Short mmCIF file of C-alpha atoms in Angstrom, two decimals:
data_model
loop_
_atom_site.label_atom_id
_atom_site.label_comp_id
_atom_site.label_asym_id
_atom_site.label_seq_id
_atom_site.Cartn_x
_atom_site.Cartn_y
_atom_site.Cartn_z
CA MET A 189 -62.38 -5.21 -42.66
CA LYS A 190 -65.35 -6.63 -42.86
CA GLY A 191 -67.22 -9.06 -45.91
CA LYS A 192 -69.36 -11.49 -46.34
CA VAL A 193 -67.59 -14.35 -46.90
CA SER A 194 -64.57 -15.85 -44.48
CA MET A 195 -61.98 -18.26 -44.79
CA LYS A 196 -62.58 -21.85 -44.81
CA TYR A 197 -60.98 -22.29 -41.60
CA SER A 198 -63.50 -19.67 -39.86
CA MET A 199 -66.25 -21.28 -41.86
CA ARG A 200 -65.23 -24.69 -40.83
CA THR A 201 -64.41 -24.48 -37.06
CA GLY A 202 -66.89 -23.09 -34.77
CA VAL A 203 -65.05 -25.14 -32.02
CA ALA A 204 -61.55 -24.70 -30.79
CA LEU A 205 -59.97 -27.44 -29.16
CA LEU A 206 -56.56 -26.22 -27.96
CA LEU A 207 -53.78 -28.23 -27.09
CA THR A 208 -51.68 -28.31 -23.68
CA ALA A 209 -49.34 -25.42 -22.91
CA ALA A 210 -47.53 -24.83 -19.77
CA LEU A 211 -47.57 -22.56 -16.95
CA ILE A 212 -44.00 -21.51 -16.00
CA GLY A 213 -46.01 -21.16 -12.33
CA CYS A 214 -44.72 -21.03 -9.07
CA SER A 215 -43.31 -17.43 -7.56
CA SER A 216 -41.37 -17.29 -4.48
CA THR A 217 -41.01 -14.70 -2.01
CA ASN A 218 -37.29 -13.74 -1.13
CA GLY A 219 -36.53 -12.31 2.47
CA GLY A 220 -37.18 -8.88 1.65
CA GLY A 221 -40.90 -9.70 0.56
CA SER A 222 -40.35 -9.19 -3.18
CA SER A 223 -41.90 -11.65 -5.32
CA THR A 224 -39.52 -13.26 -7.55
CA ALA A 225 -40.51 -15.76 -10.65
CA SER A 226 -38.61 -18.73 -10.85
CA PRO A 227 -38.54 -20.02 -14.59
CA SER A 228 -37.69 -23.35 -13.64
CA ALA A 229 -40.86 -23.79 -11.28
CA SER A 230 -43.14 -24.36 -13.79
CA SER A 231 -46.40 -27.04 -14.40
CA SER A 232 -48.33 -28.10 -17.68
CA ALA A 233 -51.71 -26.71 -18.04
CA LYS A 234 -54.20 -29.45 -18.66
CA PRO A 235 -56.21 -29.49 -22.14
CA SER A 236 -58.92 -27.08 -22.24
CA GLU A 237 -62.75 -28.31 -23.06
CA PRO A 238 -64.25 -27.42 -26.11
CA VAL A 239 -65.33 -24.37 -26.40
CA GLN A 240 -67.87 -22.53 -28.79
CA THR A 241 -66.52 -19.74 -30.40
CA ALA A 242 -67.39 -16.86 -32.94
CA THR A 243 -65.45 -14.56 -34.83
CA PRO A 244 -66.63 -11.42 -36.84
CA PRO A 245 -66.83 -12.36 -40.63
CA VAL A 246 -63.71 -10.99 -42.51
CA GLU A 247 -62.46 -10.42 -45.99
CA LYS A 248 -61.60 -13.46 -48.01
CA LEU A 249 -57.92 -14.03 -48.10
CA ASP A 250 -56.30 -15.55 -51.18
CA LYS A 251 -52.72 -15.04 -50.69
CA LEU A 252 -50.28 -13.25 -48.30
CA SER A 253 -46.15 -13.13 -48.51
CA TYR A 254 -44.26 -14.46 -45.60
CA TRP A 255 -40.55 -13.64 -44.68
CA VAL A 256 -38.79 -16.25 -42.55
CA TYR A 257 -35.30 -17.93 -42.56
CA LEU A 258 -35.71 -21.56 -43.99
CA ASN A 259 -34.84 -23.77 -41.18
CA SER A 260 -31.50 -26.22 -41.73
CA GLN A 261 -33.71 -29.27 -40.96
CA ALA A 262 -36.38 -28.07 -43.93
CA ALA A 263 -33.58 -27.01 -46.18
CA ALA A 264 -31.68 -30.19 -46.34
CA SER A 265 -34.71 -31.44 -48.56
CA ILE A 266 -36.68 -28.25 -49.97
CA LYS A 267 -35.75 -24.89 -50.95
CA ASN A 268 -38.61 -23.24 -50.22
CA LEU A 269 -41.40 -23.63 -47.36
CA GLY A 270 -43.99 -23.55 -50.07
CA GLU A 271 -42.90 -27.11 -50.64
CA HIS A 272 -43.20 -28.06 -47.04
CA GLU A 273 -45.65 -30.46 -46.73
CA ALA A 274 -47.38 -29.20 -43.78
CA TYR A 275 -47.76 -25.91 -45.32
CA LYS A 276 -49.06 -27.35 -48.66
CA LYS A 277 -51.73 -29.29 -46.37
CA LYS A 278 -52.66 -25.90 -44.35
CA GLU A 279 -53.21 -24.37 -47.86
CA GLU A 280 -55.27 -27.03 -49.10
CA LEU A 281 -57.36 -26.56 -45.66
CA THR A 282 -57.17 -22.53 -45.67
CA GLY A 283 -57.38 -21.84 -49.03
CA VAL A 284 -54.84 -19.33 -48.62
CA LYS A 285 -51.64 -19.52 -51.22
CA VAL A 286 -48.47 -18.54 -49.43
CA GLU A 287 -45.32 -16.79 -51.13
CA PHE A 288 -42.60 -17.70 -48.98
CA ILE A 289 -39.47 -15.30 -48.67
CA HIS A 290 -36.25 -16.63 -47.58
CA PRO A 291 -33.12 -14.46 -46.76
CA GLN A 292 -29.81 -15.64 -47.68
CA ALA A 293 -27.95 -13.46 -45.30
CA ASP A 294 -28.98 -11.43 -42.17
CA GLU A 295 -28.30 -8.31 -44.17
CA SER A 296 -31.27 -8.68 -45.88
CA PHE A 297 -33.29 -8.28 -42.94
CA ARG A 298 -32.05 -5.21 -42.33
CA LEU A 299 -32.31 -3.73 -45.69
CA MET A 300 -36.08 -4.94 -45.75
CA MET A 301 -36.90 -3.35 -42.60
CA ALA A 302 -35.13 0.01 -43.98
CA SER A 303 -37.72 -0.12 -46.55
CA ASN A 304 -40.93 0.82 -46.95
CA ASP A 305 -41.87 -2.87 -49.01
CA LEU A 306 -42.75 -5.24 -46.71
CA PRO A 307 -44.27 -8.34 -46.53
CA ASP A 308 -47.51 -9.48 -44.78
CA VAL A 309 -45.76 -11.41 -42.10
CA ILE A 310 -42.23 -11.76 -40.57
CA GLU A 311 -41.36 -14.23 -38.63
CA THR A 312 -37.94 -13.84 -36.72
CA GLY A 313 -36.38 -13.61 -33.18
CA TRP A 314 -37.89 -10.10 -32.16
CA ILE A 315 -36.62 -10.17 -28.65
CA ALA A 316 -32.86 -10.03 -30.09
CA LEU A 317 -33.18 -6.84 -31.93
CA THR A 318 -31.84 -3.90 -30.96
CA GLY A 319 -34.74 -1.70 -29.60
CA GLY A 320 -36.62 -4.95 -29.41
CA PRO A 321 -40.25 -5.06 -30.72
CA ASP A 322 -41.21 -1.95 -29.16
CA LYS A 323 -39.06 0.00 -31.15
CA VAL A 324 -40.17 -2.09 -34.56
CA ILE A 325 -43.72 -1.25 -33.64
CA GLU A 326 -42.71 2.33 -33.06
CA ASP A 327 -40.73 2.58 -36.31
CA GLY A 328 -44.32 1.62 -38.00
CA LYS A 329 -42.93 -1.59 -39.56
CA ILE A 330 -45.19 -4.32 -37.40
CA ILE A 331 -48.43 -4.05 -35.51
CA ARG A 332 -49.83 -4.51 -31.92
CA LEU A 333 -51.96 -7.68 -32.12
CA ASN A 334 -53.65 -7.81 -29.02
CA GLU A 335 -56.97 -6.38 -30.50
CA TYR A 336 -56.92 -8.56 -33.25
CA ILE A 337 -56.10 -11.55 -31.32
CA GLU A 338 -58.87 -11.11 -29.16
CA ASP A 339 -61.19 -10.79 -31.86
CA TYR A 340 -60.05 -13.26 -34.77
CA ALA A 341 -57.73 -15.55 -32.99
CA PRO A 342 -60.06 -17.62 -30.66
CA ASN A 343 -57.54 -20.64 -30.12
CA LEU A 344 -54.53 -18.39 -28.84
CA SER A 345 -56.89 -16.16 -26.99
CA LYS A 346 -58.23 -19.51 -25.25
CA LEU A 347 -54.68 -20.09 -24.63
CA LEU A 348 -53.69 -17.50 -23.45
CA ALA A 349 -56.42 -16.89 -21.08
CA ASP A 350 -56.18 -20.38 -19.61
CA ASN A 351 -52.44 -19.52 -19.35
CA PRO A 352 -51.38 -16.32 -17.76
CA GLU A 353 -47.73 -17.14 -17.64
CA MET A 354 -47.65 -17.78 -21.46
CA ARG A 355 -49.27 -14.21 -21.98
CA LYS A 356 -46.85 -12.77 -19.65
CA ASN A 357 -43.93 -14.25 -21.85
CA ILE A 358 -45.16 -13.44 -25.13
CA SER A 359 -45.86 -9.72 -24.07
CA THR A 360 -43.56 -6.92 -24.03
CA ASP A 361 -43.62 -4.81 -20.43
CA ASP A 362 -46.56 -3.05 -21.19
CA GLY A 363 -48.70 -6.02 -22.32
CA THR A 364 -48.17 -5.67 -25.71
CA ILE A 365 -48.27 -8.87 -27.97
CA TYR A 366 -46.40 -8.21 -31.04
CA ALA A 367 -46.26 -12.01 -32.47
CA PHE A 368 -47.71 -15.27 -33.27
CA PRO A 369 -45.35 -17.13 -30.84
CA PHE A 370 -43.27 -20.14 -31.12
CA TYR A 371 -44.02 -21.66 -27.63
CA ARG A 372 -42.80 -24.88 -25.90
CA GLY A 373 -45.86 -26.35 -24.44
CA ASP A 374 -44.29 -28.07 -21.47
CA PRO A 375 -41.37 -28.39 -19.23
CA TYR A 376 -40.46 -31.95 -20.94
CA LEU A 377 -39.26 -29.73 -24.29
CA LEU A 378 -37.10 -27.47 -22.27
CA THR A 379 -33.94 -29.30 -21.94
CA PHE A 380 -32.32 -31.13 -24.91
CA MET A 381 -28.34 -31.04 -24.16
CA GLY A 382 -25.69 -31.80 -21.70
CA ILE A 383 -22.53 -33.46 -20.71
CA THR A 384 -22.00 -37.19 -22.75
CA LEU A 385 -19.43 -39.70 -22.50
CA ARG A 386 -18.55 -42.97 -23.71
CA GLN A 387 -20.51 -45.73 -21.30
CA ASP A 388 -18.31 -48.56 -22.98
CA TRP A 389 -15.04 -46.99 -21.96
CA LEU A 390 -16.37 -46.66 -18.55
CA ASN A 391 -17.14 -50.43 -18.83
CA ASN A 392 -13.59 -51.15 -20.12
CA LEU A 393 -12.08 -49.70 -17.41
CA LYS A 394 -14.63 -50.75 -14.75
CA LEU A 395 -15.50 -47.22 -13.13
CA GLU A 396 -18.84 -45.79 -12.53
CA MET A 397 -20.66 -42.66 -13.92
CA PRO A 398 -19.22 -39.43 -12.62
CA GLU A 399 -20.79 -37.09 -10.43
CA THR A 400 -18.70 -34.82 -8.69
CA LEU A 401 -15.72 -32.69 -10.29
CA ASP A 402 -13.18 -34.81 -8.34
CA GLU A 403 -14.96 -38.02 -9.90
CA TRP A 404 -14.78 -36.53 -13.34
CA HIS A 405 -10.91 -35.85 -12.94
CA THR A 406 -10.50 -39.22 -12.16
CA VAL A 407 -12.47 -40.71 -14.83
CA LEU A 408 -10.82 -38.11 -17.44
CA THR A 409 -7.53 -39.18 -16.09
CA ALA A 410 -8.07 -42.87 -16.77
CA PHE A 411 -9.38 -42.06 -20.26
CA LYS A 412 -6.15 -40.44 -20.87
CA ASN A 413 -3.97 -43.08 -19.48
CA ASP A 414 -5.68 -46.15 -19.19
CA ASP A 415 -6.00 -47.26 -22.95
CA PRO A 416 -9.77 -47.26 -22.41
CA ASN A 417 -10.36 -47.82 -26.65
CA GLN A 418 -7.93 -50.84 -25.91
CA ASN A 419 -5.60 -50.38 -29.37
CA GLY A 420 -2.68 -50.29 -27.30
CA LYS A 421 -2.14 -46.60 -28.29
CA PRO A 422 -1.90 -43.57 -26.16
CA ASP A 423 -4.34 -41.85 -28.68
CA GLU A 424 -7.48 -41.29 -26.38
CA ILE A 425 -8.85 -37.57 -25.99
CA PRO A 426 -10.63 -37.64 -22.67
CA LEU A 427 -12.67 -34.48 -23.14
CA PHE A 428 -13.38 -31.99 -26.02
CA TYR A 429 -14.88 -28.95 -24.22
CA LYS A 430 -15.20 -25.20 -25.12
CA TRP A 431 -15.74 -23.23 -21.72
CA SER A 432 -18.70 -21.26 -23.28
CA GLN A 433 -20.87 -24.32 -23.44
CA LEU A 434 -23.15 -25.07 -20.55
CA GLY A 435 -21.51 -28.45 -18.55
CA PHE A 436 -18.74 -28.15 -16.16
CA GLN A 437 -19.35 -24.87 -14.61
CA SER A 438 -23.03 -25.85 -13.58
CA ALA A 439 -20.72 -27.34 -10.63
CA TYR A 440 -20.45 -23.70 -9.58
CA GLY A 441 -23.92 -22.35 -10.16
CA ILE A 442 -23.31 -20.27 -13.10
CA THR A 443 -23.41 -20.18 -16.85
CA ASN A 444 -22.20 -18.14 -19.78
CA GLY A 445 -24.46 -15.42 -19.25
CA PHE A 446 -26.93 -13.79 -16.67
CA ILE A 447 -28.39 -15.66 -13.89
CA GLN A 448 -30.60 -14.50 -10.78
CA GLU A 449 -30.59 -15.24 -7.26
CA ASP A 450 -33.20 -14.70 -5.00
CA GLY A 451 -34.28 -11.81 -7.58
CA VAL A 452 -30.83 -10.06 -7.84
CA VAL A 453 -29.50 -10.46 -11.32
CA LYS A 454 -25.95 -11.48 -11.81
CA HIS A 455 -23.77 -12.16 -14.72
CA SER A 456 -21.85 -15.28 -14.48
CA TRP A 457 -18.14 -13.85 -15.91
CA TYR A 458 -18.53 -11.48 -12.87
CA THR A 459 -18.68 -13.96 -10.26
CA PRO A 460 -15.89 -15.34 -7.91
CA GLN A 461 -17.07 -18.77 -9.45
CA PHE A 462 -16.02 -17.82 -12.70
CA LYS A 463 -12.39 -17.73 -11.82
CA ASP A 464 -12.83 -21.25 -9.76
CA TYR A 465 -14.28 -22.77 -13.11
CA ILE A 466 -11.78 -21.18 -15.48
CA THR A 467 -8.87 -22.33 -13.07
CA LEU A 468 -9.99 -25.62 -13.44
CA LEU A 469 -10.27 -25.76 -17.13
CA ASN A 470 -6.70 -24.49 -16.71
CA LYS A 471 -5.59 -27.58 -14.71
CA TRP A 472 -7.19 -29.96 -17.02
CA TYR A 473 -5.91 -28.43 -20.18
CA SER A 474 -2.26 -28.50 -18.55
CA GLU A 475 -2.99 -32.24 -17.64
CA GLY A 476 -3.92 -33.14 -21.35
CA LEU A 477 -7.33 -34.06 -20.11
CA ILE A 478 -9.06 -31.49 -22.65
CA ASP A 479 -8.69 -31.93 -26.26
CA GLN A 480 -5.30 -29.62 -26.74
CA ASP A 481 -6.51 -28.50 -30.43
CA TYR A 482 -10.16 -27.75 -28.86
CA LEU A 483 -9.82 -24.17 -30.28
CA THR A 484 -9.64 -25.08 -33.77
CA THR A 485 -11.70 -28.13 -33.99
CA ASP A 486 -14.97 -27.99 -35.48
CA ASN A 487 -18.01 -30.03 -35.15
CA LYS A 488 -17.10 -32.15 -38.09
CA LEU A 489 -13.40 -32.83 -36.88
CA ARG A 490 -15.14 -33.83 -33.44
CA ASP A 491 -17.22 -36.27 -34.80
CA ALA A 492 -14.47 -37.98 -36.85
CA LYS A 493 -12.48 -38.11 -33.64
CA LEU A 494 -15.49 -39.41 -31.76
CA THR A 495 -16.16 -41.87 -34.46
CA GLY A 496 -12.35 -42.77 -34.57
CA ASP A 497 -13.03 -44.06 -31.36
CA GLN A 498 -10.27 -41.37 -29.57
CA LEU A 499 -12.92 -38.82 -27.80
CA GLY A 500 -14.40 -39.82 -24.61
CA THR A 501 -16.31 -36.99 -23.37
CA PHE A 502 -18.28 -33.81 -24.77
CA VAL A 503 -21.33 -31.68 -24.64
CA GLN A 504 -24.23 -32.28 -27.35
CA TYR A 505 -27.71 -32.70 -27.93
CA THR A 506 -29.41 -35.99 -27.60
CA VAL A 507 -27.29 -39.29 -28.03
CA GLY A 508 -28.93 -41.39 -30.14
CA LYS A 509 -27.67 -40.16 -33.37
CA TYR A 510 -24.16 -41.53 -32.87
CA ASN A 511 -25.29 -44.87 -30.98
CA ALA A 512 -27.22 -45.21 -34.34
CA LEU A 513 -24.30 -44.67 -36.35
CA MET A 514 -21.75 -46.73 -34.83
CA LYS A 515 -24.16 -49.72 -34.08
CA ASP A 516 -22.84 -51.88 -36.88
CA SER A 517 -19.37 -51.00 -37.28
CA HIS A 518 -18.42 -50.53 -33.54
CA PRO A 519 -21.09 -52.97 -31.62
CA THR A 520 -20.15 -51.95 -28.15
CA PHE A 521 -19.64 -48.20 -28.81
CA GLU A 522 -22.35 -46.75 -26.50
CA ILE A 523 -22.69 -42.99 -25.50
CA LYS A 524 -24.42 -42.06 -22.42
CA ALA A 525 -25.70 -38.68 -20.71
CA ALA A 526 -23.79 -37.80 -17.68
CA PRO A 527 -25.51 -35.92 -15.13
CA TYR A 528 -24.28 -32.41 -14.69
CA PRO A 529 -21.46 -32.20 -12.08
CA VAL A 530 -21.59 -31.05 -8.23
CA VAL A 531 -18.73 -30.20 -5.71
CA THR A 532 -20.28 -32.66 -3.23
CA LYS A 533 -21.43 -36.18 -3.80
CA GLY A 534 -25.18 -36.51 -2.97
CA THR A 535 -26.16 -33.14 -3.66
CA ARG A 536 -28.79 -32.12 -6.54
CA PRO A 537 -26.88 -29.93 -9.55
CA ILE A 538 -27.47 -26.11 -9.40
CA ILE A 539 -28.23 -25.36 -12.81
CA GLY A 540 -27.94 -27.02 -16.48
CA HIS A 541 -29.31 -26.50 -19.64
CA GLN A 542 -33.04 -25.14 -19.83
CA ASP A 543 -34.09 -22.93 -22.61
CA PRO A 544 -36.98 -20.99 -21.87
CA TYR A 545 -40.32 -21.53 -23.29
CA TYR A 546 -40.60 -18.47 -25.33
CA THR A 547 -37.38 -17.40 -27.31
CA GLY A 548 -38.72 -14.46 -28.60
CA ASN A 549 -39.42 -15.80 -32.14
CA GLY A 550 -42.61 -15.49 -33.62
CA ALA A 551 -44.70 -14.29 -37.04
CA ALA A 552 -45.40 -10.52 -36.69
CA ILE A 553 -48.01 -9.01 -39.22
CA THR A 554 -46.37 -5.88 -40.69
CA THR A 555 -47.83 -2.49 -41.57
CA SER A 556 -47.81 -3.26 -45.17
CA ALA A 557 -50.60 -5.99 -44.64
CA LYS A 558 -53.65 -5.02 -46.44
CA ASN A 559 -56.24 -7.51 -44.30
CA VAL A 560 -55.33 -7.82 -41.00
CA PRO A 561 -58.28 -9.98 -39.50
CA ALA A 562 -58.20 -12.93 -42.20
CA ILE A 563 -54.01 -12.89 -41.51
CA VAL A 564 -54.54 -13.33 -37.66
CA GLN A 565 -57.18 -16.16 -38.61
CA TRP A 566 -54.76 -17.71 -40.70
CA LEU A 567 -52.14 -17.86 -37.79
CA ASP A 568 -54.54 -18.77 -35.66
CA PHE A 569 -55.22 -21.89 -37.19
CA ASN A 570 -51.69 -23.02 -35.88
CA TYR A 571 -52.86 -23.13 -32.39
CA GLY A 572 -55.91 -25.27 -32.97
CA PRO A 573 -56.25 -29.03 -32.85
CA GLU A 574 -55.74 -29.48 -36.51
CA GLY A 575 -52.89 -26.85 -37.23
CA SER A 576 -51.22 -28.21 -34.00
CA THR A 577 -51.30 -31.70 -35.04
CA LEU A 578 -49.78 -30.52 -38.63
CA PHE A 579 -46.91 -28.61 -37.27
CA ASN A 580 -46.00 -31.17 -34.72
CA PHE A 581 -46.74 -34.35 -36.38
CA GLY A 582 -46.98 -33.72 -40.05
CA ILE A 583 -49.24 -35.51 -42.26
CA GLU A 584 -51.24 -38.49 -41.20
CA GLY A 585 -50.18 -41.56 -43.11
CA MET A 586 -46.97 -40.03 -44.02
CA THR A 587 -45.35 -39.28 -40.71
CA TYR A 588 -47.79 -40.24 -38.31
CA GLU A 589 -50.67 -42.67 -37.35
CA MET A 590 -53.49 -42.23 -34.87
CA VAL A 591 -53.10 -44.80 -32.00
CA ASN A 592 -55.12 -44.78 -29.46
CA GLY A 593 -56.32 -41.47 -30.11
CA VAL A 594 -52.78 -40.25 -30.35
CA PRO A 595 -50.72 -39.06 -33.18
CA THR A 596 -47.94 -41.40 -33.27
CA PHE A 597 -44.82 -41.03 -35.57
CA ASN A 598 -44.25 -43.77 -37.58
CA GLU A 599 -40.84 -45.65 -38.53
CA ALA A 600 -40.34 -43.97 -41.61
CA VAL A 601 -39.99 -40.53 -40.76
CA LEU A 602 -37.93 -41.45 -37.12
CA THR A 603 -35.38 -43.04 -39.74
CA ASP A 604 -35.48 -40.53 -42.27
CA ALA A 605 -34.48 -36.57 -40.86
CA GLN A 606 -35.03 -35.01 -44.04
CA LEU A 607 -38.42 -36.65 -44.31
CA MET A 608 -39.02 -35.06 -40.74
CA GLY A 609 -37.73 -31.98 -42.07
CA ARG A 610 -39.74 -31.66 -44.97
CA ALA A 611 -43.00 -32.68 -43.29
CA THR A 612 -43.05 -30.95 -39.75
CA LEU A 613 -41.88 -28.48 -37.94
CA SER A 614 -41.16 -30.39 -34.70
CA GLY A 615 -37.48 -29.79 -34.68
CA ALA A 616 -37.28 -26.19 -35.95
CA TYR A 617 -39.63 -23.56 -34.82
CA GLY A 618 -42.87 -21.30 -36.08
CA PRO A 619 -45.74 -20.08 -34.90
CA PHE A 620 -47.41 -22.62 -32.97
CA VAL A 621 -47.18 -24.29 -29.60
CA GLN A 622 -44.58 -27.44 -29.47
CA ASP A 623 -46.03 -30.98 -28.49
CA LYS A 624 -44.33 -32.61 -25.68
CA ARG A 625 -45.59 -35.88 -27.27
CA ILE A 626 -42.73 -35.46 -30.16
CA MET A 627 -40.11 -35.02 -27.92
CA GLU A 628 -41.23 -38.53 -25.77
CA GLN A 629 -41.50 -40.05 -29.51
CA LYS A 630 -38.32 -38.87 -30.90
CA SER A 631 -36.17 -39.85 -27.74
CA ALA A 632 -37.66 -43.19 -27.12
CA SER A 633 -36.72 -43.96 -30.70
CA ASN A 634 -33.06 -43.35 -29.86
CA ILE A 635 -30.75 -45.40 -27.93
CA ASN A 636 -30.34 -43.90 -24.35
CA GLY A 637 -32.42 -40.68 -25.98
CA LEU A 638 -34.98 -41.01 -22.95
CA HIS A 639 -32.23 -41.51 -20.42
CA SER A 640 -30.37 -38.35 -21.55
CA LEU A 641 -33.37 -36.13 -21.19
CA GLU A 642 -34.13 -37.60 -17.68
CA THR A 643 -30.46 -37.07 -16.66
CA TRP A 644 -29.91 -33.43 -18.14
CA MET A 645 -33.49 -32.51 -16.39
CA LYS A 646 -32.22 -33.02 -12.68
CA PRO A 647 -30.77 -29.71 -11.89
CA GLU A 648 -32.55 -27.23 -9.73
CA ASN A 649 -32.31 -24.73 -12.28
CA LYS A 650 -33.76 -21.88 -10.17
CA LYS A 651 -30.99 -19.14 -11.59
CA HIS A 652 -31.95 -19.09 -15.07
CA MET A 653 -33.40 -16.03 -16.32
CA PRO A 654 -36.60 -15.55 -18.71
CA ARG A 655 -36.38 -13.69 -21.96
CA LEU A 656 -36.46 -10.09 -20.99
CA THR A 657 -37.74 -6.80 -22.87
CA LEU A 658 -35.37 -3.77 -22.98
CA THR A 659 -36.31 -0.76 -23.89
CA PRO A 660 -35.16 1.08 -27.23
CA ASP A 661 -32.80 3.44 -25.09
CA GLU A 662 -31.59 0.38 -22.83
CA SER A 663 -31.58 -2.30 -25.73
CA SER A 664 -28.87 0.45 -27.59
CA GLU A 665 -26.92 1.00 -24.52
CA TYR A 666 -26.69 -2.78 -23.56
CA ALA A 667 -25.47 -3.65 -26.74
CA SER A 668 -22.88 -1.30 -26.96
CA ILE A 669 -21.42 -2.54 -23.59
CA MET A 670 -21.77 -5.93 -24.15
CA ASN A 671 -20.57 -6.26 -27.69
CA ASP A 672 -17.24 -4.98 -26.18
CA ILE A 673 -17.17 -6.94 -23.68
CA ASN A 674 -18.13 -10.42 -25.42
CA THR A 675 -15.28 -9.56 -27.78
CA PHE A 676 -12.53 -9.01 -24.66
CA VAL A 677 -13.86 -11.81 -22.45
CA ASN A 678 -13.84 -14.23 -25.67
CA GLU A 679 -10.11 -13.27 -26.77
CA LYS A 680 -8.83 -13.83 -23.26
CA VAL A 681 -10.48 -16.52 -21.39
CA ASP A 682 -8.89 -19.33 -23.89
CA LYS A 683 -5.53 -17.79 -22.85
CA PHE A 684 -6.18 -18.38 -19.54
CA ILE A 685 -7.30 -21.90 -20.12
CA MET A 686 -4.14 -22.40 -22.18
CA GLY A 687 -1.80 -20.90 -19.94
CA ILE A 688 -1.01 -18.01 -22.39
CA GLU A 689 -1.89 -15.74 -20.15
CA PRO A 690 -1.23 -16.56 -16.46
CA LEU A 691 -3.98 -16.92 -13.76
CA ASP A 692 -2.53 -14.51 -11.85
CA LYS A 693 -3.81 -11.64 -14.06
CA PHE A 694 -6.99 -12.70 -13.62
CA ASP A 695 -8.23 -10.13 -11.26
CA ALA A 696 -7.09 -7.53 -13.59
CA PHE A 697 -9.18 -8.99 -16.12
CA VAL A 698 -12.18 -8.93 -14.17
CA ALA A 699 -11.40 -5.12 -13.23
CA THR A 700 -11.17 -4.52 -16.96
CA MET A 701 -14.74 -5.98 -17.49
CA LYS A 702 -15.86 -3.29 -14.46
CA ASP A 703 -14.46 -0.74 -16.75
CA MET A 704 -15.82 -1.65 -19.72
CA GLY A 705 -19.26 -1.09 -17.97
CA ILE A 706 -20.32 -4.52 -17.04
CA GLU A 707 -21.87 -3.44 -14.11
CA ARG A 708 -24.08 -0.98 -15.74
CA ALA A 709 -25.11 -3.87 -18.28
CA ILE A 710 -26.25 -5.83 -15.07
CA ALA A 711 -27.93 -2.91 -14.07
CA ILE A 712 -30.11 -2.62 -17.49
CA GLN A 713 -31.02 -6.32 -16.74
CA GLN A 714 -31.62 -5.98 -13.28
CA ALA A 715 -34.74 -2.94 -14.36
CA ALA A 716 -36.07 -5.53 -17.11
CA TYR A 717 -36.43 -8.16 -14.81
CA ASP A 718 -37.78 -5.91 -12.33
CA ARG A 719 -40.39 -5.32 -14.84
CA TYR A 720 -41.04 -8.88 -16.45
CA LEU A 721 -41.67 -9.46 -12.67
CA LYS A 722 -44.35 -6.77 -12.43
CA ARG A 723 -46.25 -7.71 -15.87
#
């Protein structure tokens, strides 16, 4: 465990400067007097002052093995993270050579975990696993990190000390920290998708941006009937939309999953509002306002309809990609973000897209690792000032320049997605805290990019659930129930929308979910949520 020589990183960094992280923040008290946390009520932590740190010496670490899925942004131009510019620079700075192992299929993870031949580090989504991280620790596959972080990870330790909500989010119910997390460092980073529509079509028809469901019906009807693309043909598709996307159900205060209202957990499918939502989509589909082929249309075909000047509205990520793509061939083409819809004009949207600060993804150290303190130091590098800049912004001179003391993406990387993918992890994930400034800079470089984020961030978002940790027994029971219900619902709902199944059978559909155990699944989530609030 101890030795005379520590890694270069430990020798060089006596001072740990910590980047900004977010507090999920305020809790509210319901009428019954119990405290309930609101995932959307949050504030950013201020940067910590430089502090002098001292960690015990560790044995020198020369190499380690690291299992992780190769993210799609990087995979577009490299075959292994060993070729990634940020990791190459980290090797230069720390002196540690990493053997990256990238699985080709999900089955490889199960086979690896069933064996005794584990790499030193595994990065994956631990909360999503059956049994969760507690089960993986109980099975002797990965280790509890709390004490190691306290002794050998000054950057992450200070970050957690300054931000109790971050510690709460990345821990299990008993306080165990099991991975170095990918963590979003500001509320600004939680929202990045929503409803968009053709602003140029609105202009052609002299229509205003819709806010209410009634206004949306008016606009979509005009898109269908009034030739907004001005080609003299009835070829417009007003809306491409799949019911499971978070869009129009937000007017009813539901999502596509679990929500909480004053501390009471509900499943959106098991509420009266879900019937109202599906009834709306059935009406719009019957009127030809929703793409009649939505069920068999993939993203590639959807994009072809959009760039072919046929599609008016759909749910997507930030809007800049298509505006830039069409800039030369269709100068008036303009996609703009639409606010999440409401029932009553002038009211604030109830709920919209908002990811959690912590998704459950992180880098865990396995029981096969031989030099845990040094690996902890190596991972902790990412949470200090040098590592944070490296993984968020890449390489100075290649992807960013320092402007008034701020790392600022250069034009080369903002216009080259492959360079962004092979030099930074800013658009992907990894064991580091994501910096707000990357989203600000990327969005500002896109036509209507900043407008889209500001528009989609307006909902109250009080009903969102944090990522919860189920016990191993709960996890198995919950998975068994919800796997069957998910299959059943996905088979039925599209039939209701398309009129194949009459809506007068919807109550029987709800009754079937009850028989399949959805109330038990809700109770499991309620218990996990209650434990989360007590962490």
